[in-house]
mmCIF file of C-alpha atoms in Angstrom:
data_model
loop_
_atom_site.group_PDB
_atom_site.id
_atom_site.type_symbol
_atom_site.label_atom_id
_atom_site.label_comp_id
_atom_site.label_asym_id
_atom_site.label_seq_id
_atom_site.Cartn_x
_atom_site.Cartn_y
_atom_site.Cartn_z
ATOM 1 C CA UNK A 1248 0.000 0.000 0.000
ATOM 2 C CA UNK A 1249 2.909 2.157 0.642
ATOM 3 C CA UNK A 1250 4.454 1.844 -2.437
ATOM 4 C CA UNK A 1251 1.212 2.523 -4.383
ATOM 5 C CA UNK A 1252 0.917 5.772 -2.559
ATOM 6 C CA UNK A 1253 4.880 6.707 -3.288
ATOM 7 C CA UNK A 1254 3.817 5.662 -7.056
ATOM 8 C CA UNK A 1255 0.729 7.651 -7.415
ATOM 9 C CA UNK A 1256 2.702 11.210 -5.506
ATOM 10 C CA UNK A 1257 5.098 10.488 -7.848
ATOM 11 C CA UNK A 1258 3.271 10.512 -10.878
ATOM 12 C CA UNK A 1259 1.199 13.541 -9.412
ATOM 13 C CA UNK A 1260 4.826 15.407 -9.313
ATOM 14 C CA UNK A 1261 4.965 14.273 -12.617
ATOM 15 C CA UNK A 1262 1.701 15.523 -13.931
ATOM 16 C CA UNK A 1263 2.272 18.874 -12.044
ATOM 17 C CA UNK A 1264 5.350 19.460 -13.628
ATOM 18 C CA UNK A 1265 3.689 18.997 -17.346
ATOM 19 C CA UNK A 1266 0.410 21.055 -16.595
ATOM 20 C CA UNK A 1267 2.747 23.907 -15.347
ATOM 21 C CA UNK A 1268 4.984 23.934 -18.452
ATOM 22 C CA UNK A 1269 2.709 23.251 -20.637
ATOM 23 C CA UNK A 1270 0.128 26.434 -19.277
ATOM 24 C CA UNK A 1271 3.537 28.547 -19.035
ATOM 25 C CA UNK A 1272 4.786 27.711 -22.661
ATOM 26 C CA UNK A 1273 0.947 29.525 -24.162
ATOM 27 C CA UNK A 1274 1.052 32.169 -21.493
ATOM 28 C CA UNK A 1275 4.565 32.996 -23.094
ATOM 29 C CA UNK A 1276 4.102 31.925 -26.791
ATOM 30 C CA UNK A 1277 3.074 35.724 -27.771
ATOM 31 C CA UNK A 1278 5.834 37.391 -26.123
ATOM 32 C CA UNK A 1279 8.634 34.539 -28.103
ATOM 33 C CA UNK A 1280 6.979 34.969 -31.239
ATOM 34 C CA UNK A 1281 7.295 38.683 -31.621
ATOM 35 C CA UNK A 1282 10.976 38.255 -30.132
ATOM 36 C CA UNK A 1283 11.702 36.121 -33.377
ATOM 37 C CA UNK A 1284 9.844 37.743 -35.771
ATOM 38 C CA UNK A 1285 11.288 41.321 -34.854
ATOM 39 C CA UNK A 1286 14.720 39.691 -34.734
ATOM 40 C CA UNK A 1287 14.537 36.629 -37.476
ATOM 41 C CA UNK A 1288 11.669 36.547 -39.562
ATOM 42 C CA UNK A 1289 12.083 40.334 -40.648
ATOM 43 C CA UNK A 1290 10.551 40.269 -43.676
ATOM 44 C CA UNK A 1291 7.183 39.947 -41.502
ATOM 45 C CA UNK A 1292 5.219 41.290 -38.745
ATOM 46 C CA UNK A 1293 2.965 39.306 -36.162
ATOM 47 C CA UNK A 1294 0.010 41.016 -35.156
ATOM 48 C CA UNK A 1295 -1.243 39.420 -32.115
ATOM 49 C CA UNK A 1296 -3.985 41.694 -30.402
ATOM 50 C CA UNK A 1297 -6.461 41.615 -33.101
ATOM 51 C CA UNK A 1298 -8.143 38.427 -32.912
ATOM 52 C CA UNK A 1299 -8.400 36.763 -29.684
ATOM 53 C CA UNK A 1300 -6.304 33.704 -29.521
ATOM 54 C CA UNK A 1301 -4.649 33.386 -32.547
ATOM 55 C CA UNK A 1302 -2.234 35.842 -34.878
ATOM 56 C CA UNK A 1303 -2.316 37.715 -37.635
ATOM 57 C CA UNK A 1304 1.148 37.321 -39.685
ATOM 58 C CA UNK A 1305 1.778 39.692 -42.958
ATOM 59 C CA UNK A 1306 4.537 40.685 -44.726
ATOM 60 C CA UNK A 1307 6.221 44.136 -43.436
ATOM 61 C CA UNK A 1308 5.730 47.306 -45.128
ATOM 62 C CA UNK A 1309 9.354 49.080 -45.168
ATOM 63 C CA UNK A 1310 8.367 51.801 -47.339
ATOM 64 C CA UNK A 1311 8.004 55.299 -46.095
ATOM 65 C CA UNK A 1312 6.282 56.778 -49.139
ATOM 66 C CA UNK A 1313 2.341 57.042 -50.011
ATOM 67 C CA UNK A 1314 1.814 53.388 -51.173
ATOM 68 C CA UNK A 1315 2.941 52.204 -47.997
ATOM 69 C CA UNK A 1316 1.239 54.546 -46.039
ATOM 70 C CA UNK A 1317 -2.073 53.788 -47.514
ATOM 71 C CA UNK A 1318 -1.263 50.019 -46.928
ATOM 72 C CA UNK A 1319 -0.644 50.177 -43.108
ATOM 73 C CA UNK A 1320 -4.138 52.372 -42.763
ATOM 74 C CA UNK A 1321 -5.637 49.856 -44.625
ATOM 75 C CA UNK A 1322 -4.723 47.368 -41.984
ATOM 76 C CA UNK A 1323 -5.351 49.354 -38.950
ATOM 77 C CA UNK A 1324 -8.916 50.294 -40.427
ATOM 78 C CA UNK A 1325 -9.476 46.469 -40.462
ATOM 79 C CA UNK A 1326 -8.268 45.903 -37.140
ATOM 80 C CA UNK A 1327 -10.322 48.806 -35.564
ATOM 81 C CA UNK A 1328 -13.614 47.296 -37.442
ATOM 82 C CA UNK A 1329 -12.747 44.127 -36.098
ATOM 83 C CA UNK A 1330 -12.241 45.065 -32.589
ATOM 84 C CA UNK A 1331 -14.847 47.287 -32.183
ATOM 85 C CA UNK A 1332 -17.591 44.934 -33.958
ATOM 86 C CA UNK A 1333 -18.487 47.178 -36.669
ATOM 87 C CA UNK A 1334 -19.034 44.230 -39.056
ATOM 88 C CA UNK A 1335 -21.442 41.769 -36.735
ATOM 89 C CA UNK A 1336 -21.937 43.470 -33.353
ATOM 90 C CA UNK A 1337 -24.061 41.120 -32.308
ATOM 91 C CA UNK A 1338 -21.920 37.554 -33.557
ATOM 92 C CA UNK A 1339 -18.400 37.540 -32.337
ATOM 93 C CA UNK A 1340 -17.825 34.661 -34.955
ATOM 94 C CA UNK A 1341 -19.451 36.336 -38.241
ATOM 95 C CA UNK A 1342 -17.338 39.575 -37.443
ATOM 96 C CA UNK A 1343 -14.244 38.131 -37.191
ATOM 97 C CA UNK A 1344 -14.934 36.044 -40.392
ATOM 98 C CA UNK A 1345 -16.506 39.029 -42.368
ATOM 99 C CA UNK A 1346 -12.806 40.917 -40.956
ATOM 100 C CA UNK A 1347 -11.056 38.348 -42.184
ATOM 101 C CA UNK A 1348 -12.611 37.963 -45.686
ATOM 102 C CA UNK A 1349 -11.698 41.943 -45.653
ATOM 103 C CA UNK A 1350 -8.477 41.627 -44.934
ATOM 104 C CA UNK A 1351 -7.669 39.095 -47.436
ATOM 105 C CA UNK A 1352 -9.710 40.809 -50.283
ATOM 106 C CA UNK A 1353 -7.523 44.348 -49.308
ATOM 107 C CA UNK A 1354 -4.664 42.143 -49.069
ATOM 108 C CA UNK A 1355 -4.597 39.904 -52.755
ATOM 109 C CA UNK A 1356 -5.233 43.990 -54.136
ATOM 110 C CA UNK A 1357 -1.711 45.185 -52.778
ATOM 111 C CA UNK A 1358 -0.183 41.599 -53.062
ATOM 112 C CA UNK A 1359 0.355 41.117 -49.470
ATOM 113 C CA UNK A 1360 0.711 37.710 -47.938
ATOM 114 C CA UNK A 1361 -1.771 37.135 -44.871
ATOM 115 C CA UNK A 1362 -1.909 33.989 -42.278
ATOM 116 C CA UNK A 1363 -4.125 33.344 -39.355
ATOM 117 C CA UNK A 1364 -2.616 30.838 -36.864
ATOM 118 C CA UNK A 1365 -4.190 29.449 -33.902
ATOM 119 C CA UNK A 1366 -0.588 28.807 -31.633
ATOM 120 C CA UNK A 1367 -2.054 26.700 -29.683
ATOM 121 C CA UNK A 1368 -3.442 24.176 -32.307
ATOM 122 C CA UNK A 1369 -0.422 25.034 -34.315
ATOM 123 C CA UNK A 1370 2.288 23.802 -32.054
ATOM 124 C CA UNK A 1371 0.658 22.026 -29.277
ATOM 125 C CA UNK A 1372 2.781 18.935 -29.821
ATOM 126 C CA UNK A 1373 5.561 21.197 -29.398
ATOM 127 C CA UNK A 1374 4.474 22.595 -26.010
ATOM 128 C CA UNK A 1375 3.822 19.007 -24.722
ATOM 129 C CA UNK A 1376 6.822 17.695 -25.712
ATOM 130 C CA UNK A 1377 8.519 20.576 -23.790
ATOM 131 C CA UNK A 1378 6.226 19.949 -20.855
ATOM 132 C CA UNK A 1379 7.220 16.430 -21.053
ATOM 133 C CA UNK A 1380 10.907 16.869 -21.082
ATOM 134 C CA UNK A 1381 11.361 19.118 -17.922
ATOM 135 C CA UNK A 1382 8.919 16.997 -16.081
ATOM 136 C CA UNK A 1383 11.459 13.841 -17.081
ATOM 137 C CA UNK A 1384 14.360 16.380 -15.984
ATOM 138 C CA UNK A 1385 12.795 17.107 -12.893
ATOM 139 C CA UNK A 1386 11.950 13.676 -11.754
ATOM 140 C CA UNK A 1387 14.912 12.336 -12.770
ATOM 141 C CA UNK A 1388 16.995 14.885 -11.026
ATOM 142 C CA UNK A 1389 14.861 15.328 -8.179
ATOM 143 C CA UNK A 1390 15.674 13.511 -5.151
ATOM 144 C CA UNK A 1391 13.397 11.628 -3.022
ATOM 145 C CA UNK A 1392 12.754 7.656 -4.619
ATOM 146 C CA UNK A 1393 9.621 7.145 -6.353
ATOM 147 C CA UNK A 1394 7.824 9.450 -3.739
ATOM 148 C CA UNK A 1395 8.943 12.479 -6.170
ATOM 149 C CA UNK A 1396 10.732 11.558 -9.017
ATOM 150 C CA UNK A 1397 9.323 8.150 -10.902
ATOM 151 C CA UNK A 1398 11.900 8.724 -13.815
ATOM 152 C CA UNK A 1399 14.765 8.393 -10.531
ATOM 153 C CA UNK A 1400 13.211 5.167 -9.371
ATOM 154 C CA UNK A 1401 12.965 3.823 -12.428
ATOM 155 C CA UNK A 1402 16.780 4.738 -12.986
ATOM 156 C CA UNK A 1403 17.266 2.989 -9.614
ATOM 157 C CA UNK A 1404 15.212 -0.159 -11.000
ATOM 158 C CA UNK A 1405 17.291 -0.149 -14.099
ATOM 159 C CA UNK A 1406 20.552 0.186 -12.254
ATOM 160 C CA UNK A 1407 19.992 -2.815 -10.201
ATOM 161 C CA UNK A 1408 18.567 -4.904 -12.343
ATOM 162 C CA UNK A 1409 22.017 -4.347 -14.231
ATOM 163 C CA UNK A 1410 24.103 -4.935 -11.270
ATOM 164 C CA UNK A 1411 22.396 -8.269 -10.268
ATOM 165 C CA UNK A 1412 23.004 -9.295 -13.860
ATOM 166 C CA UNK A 1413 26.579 -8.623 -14.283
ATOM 167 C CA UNK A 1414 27.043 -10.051 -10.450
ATOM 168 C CA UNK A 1415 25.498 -13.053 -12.067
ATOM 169 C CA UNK A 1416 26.812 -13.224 -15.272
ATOM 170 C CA UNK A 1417 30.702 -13.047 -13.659
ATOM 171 C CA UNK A 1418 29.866 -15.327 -11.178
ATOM 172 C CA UNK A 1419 29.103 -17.890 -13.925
ATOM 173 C CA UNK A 1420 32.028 -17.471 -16.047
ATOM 174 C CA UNK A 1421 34.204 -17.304 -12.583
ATOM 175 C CA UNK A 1422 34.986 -13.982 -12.384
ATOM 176 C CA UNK A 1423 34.989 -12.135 -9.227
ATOM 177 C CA UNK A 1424 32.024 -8.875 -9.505
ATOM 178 C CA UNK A 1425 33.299 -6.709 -7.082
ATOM 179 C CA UNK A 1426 37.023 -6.855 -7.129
ATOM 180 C CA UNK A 1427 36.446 -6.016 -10.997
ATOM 181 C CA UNK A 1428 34.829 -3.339 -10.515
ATOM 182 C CA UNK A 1429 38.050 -1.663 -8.334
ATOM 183 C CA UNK A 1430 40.032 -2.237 -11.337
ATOM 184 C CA UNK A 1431 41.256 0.761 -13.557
ATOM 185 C CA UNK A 1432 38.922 1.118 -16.716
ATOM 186 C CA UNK A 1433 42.254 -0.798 -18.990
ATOM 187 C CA UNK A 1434 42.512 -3.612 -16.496
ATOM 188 C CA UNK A 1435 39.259 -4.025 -16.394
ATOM 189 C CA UNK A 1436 38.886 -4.786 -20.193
ATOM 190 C CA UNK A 1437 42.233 -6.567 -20.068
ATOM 191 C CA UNK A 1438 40.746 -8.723 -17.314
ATOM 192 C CA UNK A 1439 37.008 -9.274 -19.553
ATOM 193 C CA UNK A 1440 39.014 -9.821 -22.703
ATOM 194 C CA UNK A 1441 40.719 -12.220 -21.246
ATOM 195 C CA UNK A 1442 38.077 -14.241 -19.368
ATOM 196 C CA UNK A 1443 35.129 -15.689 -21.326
ATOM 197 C CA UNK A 1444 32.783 -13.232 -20.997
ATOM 198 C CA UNK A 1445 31.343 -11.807 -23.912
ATOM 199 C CA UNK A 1446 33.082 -8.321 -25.194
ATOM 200 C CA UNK A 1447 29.620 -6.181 -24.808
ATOM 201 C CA UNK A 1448 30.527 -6.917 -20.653
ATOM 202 C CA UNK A 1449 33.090 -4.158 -20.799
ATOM 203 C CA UNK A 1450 30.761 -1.073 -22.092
ATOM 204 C CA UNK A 1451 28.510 -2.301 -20.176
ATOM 205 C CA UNK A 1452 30.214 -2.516 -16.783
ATOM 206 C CA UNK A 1453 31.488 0.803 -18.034
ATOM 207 C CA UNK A 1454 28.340 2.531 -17.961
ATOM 208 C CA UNK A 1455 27.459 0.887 -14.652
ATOM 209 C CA UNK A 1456 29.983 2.716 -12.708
ATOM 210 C CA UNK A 1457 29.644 5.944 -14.426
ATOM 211 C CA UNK A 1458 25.984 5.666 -13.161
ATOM 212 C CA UNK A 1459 27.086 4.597 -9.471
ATOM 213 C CA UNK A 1460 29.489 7.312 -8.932
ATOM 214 C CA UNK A 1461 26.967 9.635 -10.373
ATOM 215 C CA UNK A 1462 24.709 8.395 -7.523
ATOM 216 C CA UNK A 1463 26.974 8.348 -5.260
ATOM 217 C CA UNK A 1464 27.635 12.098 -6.338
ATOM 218 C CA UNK A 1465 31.235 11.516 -7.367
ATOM 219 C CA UNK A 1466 30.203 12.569 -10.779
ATOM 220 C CA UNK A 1467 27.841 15.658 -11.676
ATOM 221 C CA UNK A 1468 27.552 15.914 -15.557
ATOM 222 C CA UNK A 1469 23.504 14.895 -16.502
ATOM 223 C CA UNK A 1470 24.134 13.248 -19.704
ATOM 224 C CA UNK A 1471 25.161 10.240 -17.709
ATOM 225 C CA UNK A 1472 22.049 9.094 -16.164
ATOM 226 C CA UNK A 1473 20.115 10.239 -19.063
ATOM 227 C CA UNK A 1474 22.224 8.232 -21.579
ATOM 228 C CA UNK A 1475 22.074 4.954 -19.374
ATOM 229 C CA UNK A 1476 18.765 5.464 -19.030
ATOM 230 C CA UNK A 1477 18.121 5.557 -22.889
ATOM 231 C CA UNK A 1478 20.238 3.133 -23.528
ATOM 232 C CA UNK A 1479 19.337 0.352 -20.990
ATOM 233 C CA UNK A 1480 15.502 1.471 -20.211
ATOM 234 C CA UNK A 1481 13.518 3.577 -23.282
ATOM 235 C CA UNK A 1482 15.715 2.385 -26.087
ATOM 236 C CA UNK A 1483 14.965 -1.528 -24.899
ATOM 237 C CA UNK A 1484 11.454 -1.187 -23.601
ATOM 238 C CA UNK A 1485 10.338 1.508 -25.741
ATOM 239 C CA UNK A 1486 12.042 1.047 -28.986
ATOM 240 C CA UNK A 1487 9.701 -0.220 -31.409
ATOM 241 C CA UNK A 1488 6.880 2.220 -29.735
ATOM 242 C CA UNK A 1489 8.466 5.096 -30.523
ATOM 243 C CA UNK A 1490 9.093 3.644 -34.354
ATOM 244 C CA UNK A 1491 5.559 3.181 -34.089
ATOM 245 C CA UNK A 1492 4.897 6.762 -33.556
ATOM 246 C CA UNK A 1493 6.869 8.380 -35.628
ATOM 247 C CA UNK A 1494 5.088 5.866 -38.484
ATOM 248 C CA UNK A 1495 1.767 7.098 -36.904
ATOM 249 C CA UNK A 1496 2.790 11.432 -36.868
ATOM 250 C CA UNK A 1497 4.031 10.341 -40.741
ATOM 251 C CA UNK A 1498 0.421 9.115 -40.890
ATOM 252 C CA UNK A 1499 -1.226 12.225 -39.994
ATOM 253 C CA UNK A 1500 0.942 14.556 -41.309
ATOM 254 C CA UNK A 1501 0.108 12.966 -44.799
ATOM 255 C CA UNK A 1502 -3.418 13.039 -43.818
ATOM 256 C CA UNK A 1503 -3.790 16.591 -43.006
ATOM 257 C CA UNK A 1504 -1.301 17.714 -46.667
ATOM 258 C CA UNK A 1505 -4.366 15.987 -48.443
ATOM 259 C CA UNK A 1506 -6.991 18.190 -46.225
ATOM 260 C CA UNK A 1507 -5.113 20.947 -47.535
ATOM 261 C CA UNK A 1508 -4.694 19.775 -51.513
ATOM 262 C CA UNK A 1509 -8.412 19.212 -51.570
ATOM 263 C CA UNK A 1510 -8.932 23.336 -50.350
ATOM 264 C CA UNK A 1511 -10.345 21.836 -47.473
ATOM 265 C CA UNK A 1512 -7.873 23.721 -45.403
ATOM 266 C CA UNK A 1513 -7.464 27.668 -46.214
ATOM 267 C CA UNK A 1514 -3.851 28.391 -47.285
ATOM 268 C CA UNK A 1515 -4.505 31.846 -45.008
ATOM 269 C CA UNK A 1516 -4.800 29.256 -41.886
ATOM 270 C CA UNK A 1517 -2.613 26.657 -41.898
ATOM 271 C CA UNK A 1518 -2.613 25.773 -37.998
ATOM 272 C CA UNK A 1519 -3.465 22.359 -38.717
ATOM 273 C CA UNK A 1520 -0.898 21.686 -41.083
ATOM 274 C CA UNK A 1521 1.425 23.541 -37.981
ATOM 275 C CA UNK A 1522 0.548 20.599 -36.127
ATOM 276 C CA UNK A 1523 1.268 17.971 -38.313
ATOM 277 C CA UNK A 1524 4.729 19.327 -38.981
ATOM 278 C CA UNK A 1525 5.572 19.939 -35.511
ATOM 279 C CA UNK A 1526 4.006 16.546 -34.134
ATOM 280 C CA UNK A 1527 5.713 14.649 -36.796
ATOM 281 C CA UNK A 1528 9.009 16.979 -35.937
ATOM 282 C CA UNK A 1529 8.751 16.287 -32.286
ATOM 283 C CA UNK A 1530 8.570 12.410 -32.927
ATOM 284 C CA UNK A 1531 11.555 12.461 -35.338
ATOM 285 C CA UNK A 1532 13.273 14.340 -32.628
ATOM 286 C CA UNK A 1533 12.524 11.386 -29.802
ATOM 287 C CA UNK A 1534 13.585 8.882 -32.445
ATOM 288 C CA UNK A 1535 16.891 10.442 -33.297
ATOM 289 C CA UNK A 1536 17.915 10.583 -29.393
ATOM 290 C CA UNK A 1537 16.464 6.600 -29.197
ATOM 291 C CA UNK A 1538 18.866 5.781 -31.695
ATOM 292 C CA UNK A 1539 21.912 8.088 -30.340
ATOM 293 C CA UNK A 1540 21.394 6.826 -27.198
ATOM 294 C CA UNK A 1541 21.141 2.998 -27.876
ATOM 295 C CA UNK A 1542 23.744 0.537 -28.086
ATOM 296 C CA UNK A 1543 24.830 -0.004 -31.762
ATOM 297 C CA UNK A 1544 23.357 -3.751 -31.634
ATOM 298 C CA UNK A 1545 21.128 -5.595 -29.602
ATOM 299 C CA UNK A 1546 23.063 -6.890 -27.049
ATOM 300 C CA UNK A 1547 21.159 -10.432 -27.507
ATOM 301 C CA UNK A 1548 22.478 -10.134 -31.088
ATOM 302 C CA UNK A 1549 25.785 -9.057 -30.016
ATOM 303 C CA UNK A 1550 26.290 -12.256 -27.383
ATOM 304 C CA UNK A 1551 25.823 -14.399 -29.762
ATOM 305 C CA UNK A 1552 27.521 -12.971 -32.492
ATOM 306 C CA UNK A 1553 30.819 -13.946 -30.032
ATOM 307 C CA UNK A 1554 29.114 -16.891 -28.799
ATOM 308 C CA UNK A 1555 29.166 -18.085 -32.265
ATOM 309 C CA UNK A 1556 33.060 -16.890 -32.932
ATOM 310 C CA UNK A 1557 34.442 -18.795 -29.961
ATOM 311 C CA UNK A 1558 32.401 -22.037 -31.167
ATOM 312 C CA UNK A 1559 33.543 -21.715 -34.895
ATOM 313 C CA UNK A 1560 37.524 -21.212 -32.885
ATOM 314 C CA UNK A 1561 36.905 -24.238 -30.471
ATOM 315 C CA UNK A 1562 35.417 -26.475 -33.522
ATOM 316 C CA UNK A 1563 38.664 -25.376 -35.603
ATOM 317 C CA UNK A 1564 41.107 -26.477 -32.484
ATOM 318 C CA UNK A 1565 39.223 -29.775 -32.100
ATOM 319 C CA UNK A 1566 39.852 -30.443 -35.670
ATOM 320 C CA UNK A 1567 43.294 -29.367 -35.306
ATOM 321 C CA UNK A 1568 44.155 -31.814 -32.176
ATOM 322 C CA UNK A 1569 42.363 -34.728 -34.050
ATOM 323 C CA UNK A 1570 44.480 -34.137 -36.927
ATOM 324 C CA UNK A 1571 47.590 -34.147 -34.628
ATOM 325 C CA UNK A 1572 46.149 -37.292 -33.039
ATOM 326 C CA UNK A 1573 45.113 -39.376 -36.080
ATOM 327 C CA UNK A 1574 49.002 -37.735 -37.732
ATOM 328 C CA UNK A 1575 50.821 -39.810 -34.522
ATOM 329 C CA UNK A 1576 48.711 -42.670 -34.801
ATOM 330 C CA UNK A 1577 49.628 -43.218 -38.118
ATOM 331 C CA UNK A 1578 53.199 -42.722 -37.368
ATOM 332 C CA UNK A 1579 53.059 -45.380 -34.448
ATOM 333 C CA UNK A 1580 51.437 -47.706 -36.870
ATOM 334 C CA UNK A 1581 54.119 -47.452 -39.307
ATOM 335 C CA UNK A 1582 56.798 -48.149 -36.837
ATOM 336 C CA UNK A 1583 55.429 -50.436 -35.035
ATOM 337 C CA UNK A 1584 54.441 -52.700 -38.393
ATOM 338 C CA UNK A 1585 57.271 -51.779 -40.306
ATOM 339 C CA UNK A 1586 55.182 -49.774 -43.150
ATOM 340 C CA UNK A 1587 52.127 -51.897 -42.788
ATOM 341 C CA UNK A 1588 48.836 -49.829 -43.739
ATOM 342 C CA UNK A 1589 46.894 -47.441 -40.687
ATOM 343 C CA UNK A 1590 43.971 -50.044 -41.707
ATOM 344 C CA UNK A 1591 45.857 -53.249 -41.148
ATOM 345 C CA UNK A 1592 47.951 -51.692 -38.214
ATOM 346 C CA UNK A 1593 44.115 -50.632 -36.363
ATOM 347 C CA UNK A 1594 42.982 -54.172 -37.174
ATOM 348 C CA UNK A 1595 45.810 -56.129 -35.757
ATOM 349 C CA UNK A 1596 44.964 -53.965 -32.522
ATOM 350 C CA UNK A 1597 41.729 -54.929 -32.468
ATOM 351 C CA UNK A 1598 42.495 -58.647 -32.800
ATOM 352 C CA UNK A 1599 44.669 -58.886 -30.032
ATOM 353 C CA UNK A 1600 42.658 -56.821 -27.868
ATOM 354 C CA UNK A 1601 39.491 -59.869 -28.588
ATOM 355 C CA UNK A 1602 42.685 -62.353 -28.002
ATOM 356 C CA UNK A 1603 43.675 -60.299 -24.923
ATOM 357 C CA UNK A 1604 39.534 -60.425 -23.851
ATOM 358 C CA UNK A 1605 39.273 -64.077 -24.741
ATOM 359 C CA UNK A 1606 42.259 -65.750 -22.632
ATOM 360 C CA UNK A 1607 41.312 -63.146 -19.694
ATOM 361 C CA UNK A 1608 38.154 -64.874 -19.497
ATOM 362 C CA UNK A 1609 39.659 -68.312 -19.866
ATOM 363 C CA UNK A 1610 42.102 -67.845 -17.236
ATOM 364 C CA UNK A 1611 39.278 -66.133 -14.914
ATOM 365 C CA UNK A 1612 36.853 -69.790 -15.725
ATOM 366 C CA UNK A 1613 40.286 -72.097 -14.656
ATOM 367 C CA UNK A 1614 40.492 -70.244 -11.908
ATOM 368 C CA UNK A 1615 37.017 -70.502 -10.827
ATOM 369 C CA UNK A 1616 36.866 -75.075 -11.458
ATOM 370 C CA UNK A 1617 39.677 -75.288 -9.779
#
């Protein structure tokens, strides 16, 4: 019961963590947007009071002459009428449409591009998967068991399941676990190499005790739980999930381009297609670190890829000591039956080992009448 109450604080922490970066990431979205567009995407301005909840993107009018002039007033006469109502005053939805059909129809006239986005649709997989990640940061850095952090005590479960496997796995091949480990990092492999434990044992004893003297706090740098973690917990368990995924956000993402070639989605407001791009993006991204932080091959694969070697090498030695045995045999036989045949010598041997048989049993049967 005590441990189901640790697990459910934990994932509480968890989903605390995500609903607070998540609400933080749209309460900010507005003020990062117009930081990049007034210091990346110059070429266009974000207009992000007019309509409530989503933004109004057009290209930038650099011009200080008439044309220009008349262009911006154009815009601002728009936004006024769409503030104040003076299209629907009574429907909040047929005034922004009718102010958005006006816009567009002014724009098309002065060849002006024009986008509405709704952020929030638009890059909501984006937002989660940054809620996500310092949720995972905070519960794997934050200290406490499975009471606070869940990603920790999985870490922890991870960690010894790996210890009580290499214990056993040295044990087996009659190695000694701990003294091994208080070897320098080239005796160590000196020692594996030269044992019969497979070759993966000495990354992965490696990456053991970076982990335990990052526990132990003898280490500090964060990639090092977070690249055992991928490597021995998410890239293992969650491997072909996460392939999965990304297969599915390819899915959608194709589904959604179609929307759009059939004009069911506006080219003015692509937030949908935002969301395909940045789901499928975010997925992509998750994949890329599954595969940088996994081993290069299975380690299954990889035991018995050596496994295999040292048979093939102890099947070649056999051969080679039979060889050497039948080679000496044949030798004997020809000096011991000066040049008679290996055939003729093995058959002589056999006789008198029947003879030999024979008169022990005869001798035995005298023995016994008399």
């Amino acid at each position: 019961m005590a441990q189901t109450s640790k697990t459910v604080s934990g994932y509480l922490v968890f989903g605390i963590v995500t609903a607070l970066v998540f609400v933080g990431c749209i309460a900010l979205q507005t003020s990062i947007a117009e930081w990049l567009f007034e210091r990346v995407f110059q070429r266009s301005v974000l207009y992000a009071d007019v309509l409530p909840g989503k933004w109004i993107i057009m290209n930038r009018i650099v011009t200080a002459d008439d044309p220009g002039e008349t262009r911006r007033a154009e815009r601002e006469d728009v936004f006024r009428k769409i503030k104040n109502r003076e299209y629907y005053r009574d429907d909040a939805g047929m005034n922004e449409l009718a102010g958005k059909l006006d816009l567009l129809n002014r724009s098309r006239e002065r060849q002006d591009t024009v986008y509405f986005i709704n952020p929030t649709i638009a890059f909501f997989p984006i937002y989660l998967a940054v809620s996500f990640l310092v949720a995972f940061a905070v519960s794997l850095f934050l200290s406490g068991g499975g009471s606070l952090g869940i990603i920790r005590a999985s870490l922890l479960r991870t960690y010894e399941r790996m210890e009580f496997m290499l214990r056993k796995q040295c044990e087996s091949h009659q190695l000694a676990f701990d003294p091994l480990t208080r070897l320098s990092p080239e005796e160590r492999e000196r020692a594996i190499l030269n044992s019969t434990l497979p070759e993966v044992t000495v990354n992965e004893m490696a990456d053991f005790l970076m982990v335990r003297e990052w526990l132990a706090r003898r280490r500090l740098n964060p990639l090092i739980p977070l690249k055992f973690y991928f490597r021995y917990r998410l890239s293992d368990a969650y491997g072909n999930l996460i392939q999965g995924l990304v297969a599915g956000g390819a899915a959608i993402l194709i589904f959604v381009i179609g929307l759009r070639g059939i004009k069911f989605i506006p080219a003015e407001e692509p937030s949908l297609i935002l969301m395909g791009l940045s789901l499928e993006f975010v997925l992509l991204v998750v994949l890329m670190f599954t595969f940088a932080g996994s081993a290069q091959e299975e380690r299954l694969d990889r035991v018995v890829k050596e496994l295999e070697a040292q048979q093939r090498e102890a099947i070649q030695k056999q051969t080679e000591t039979l060889h050497e045995i039948f080679e000496n045999m044949r030798e004997e036989s020809e000096r011991a039956g000066d040049g008679e045949s290996f055939a003729a010598y093995e058959e002589r041997r056999l006789l008198d080992s029947v003879i030999s048989v024979v008169l022990h049993g005869k001798r035995g049967k005298d023995g016994g009448e008399r």
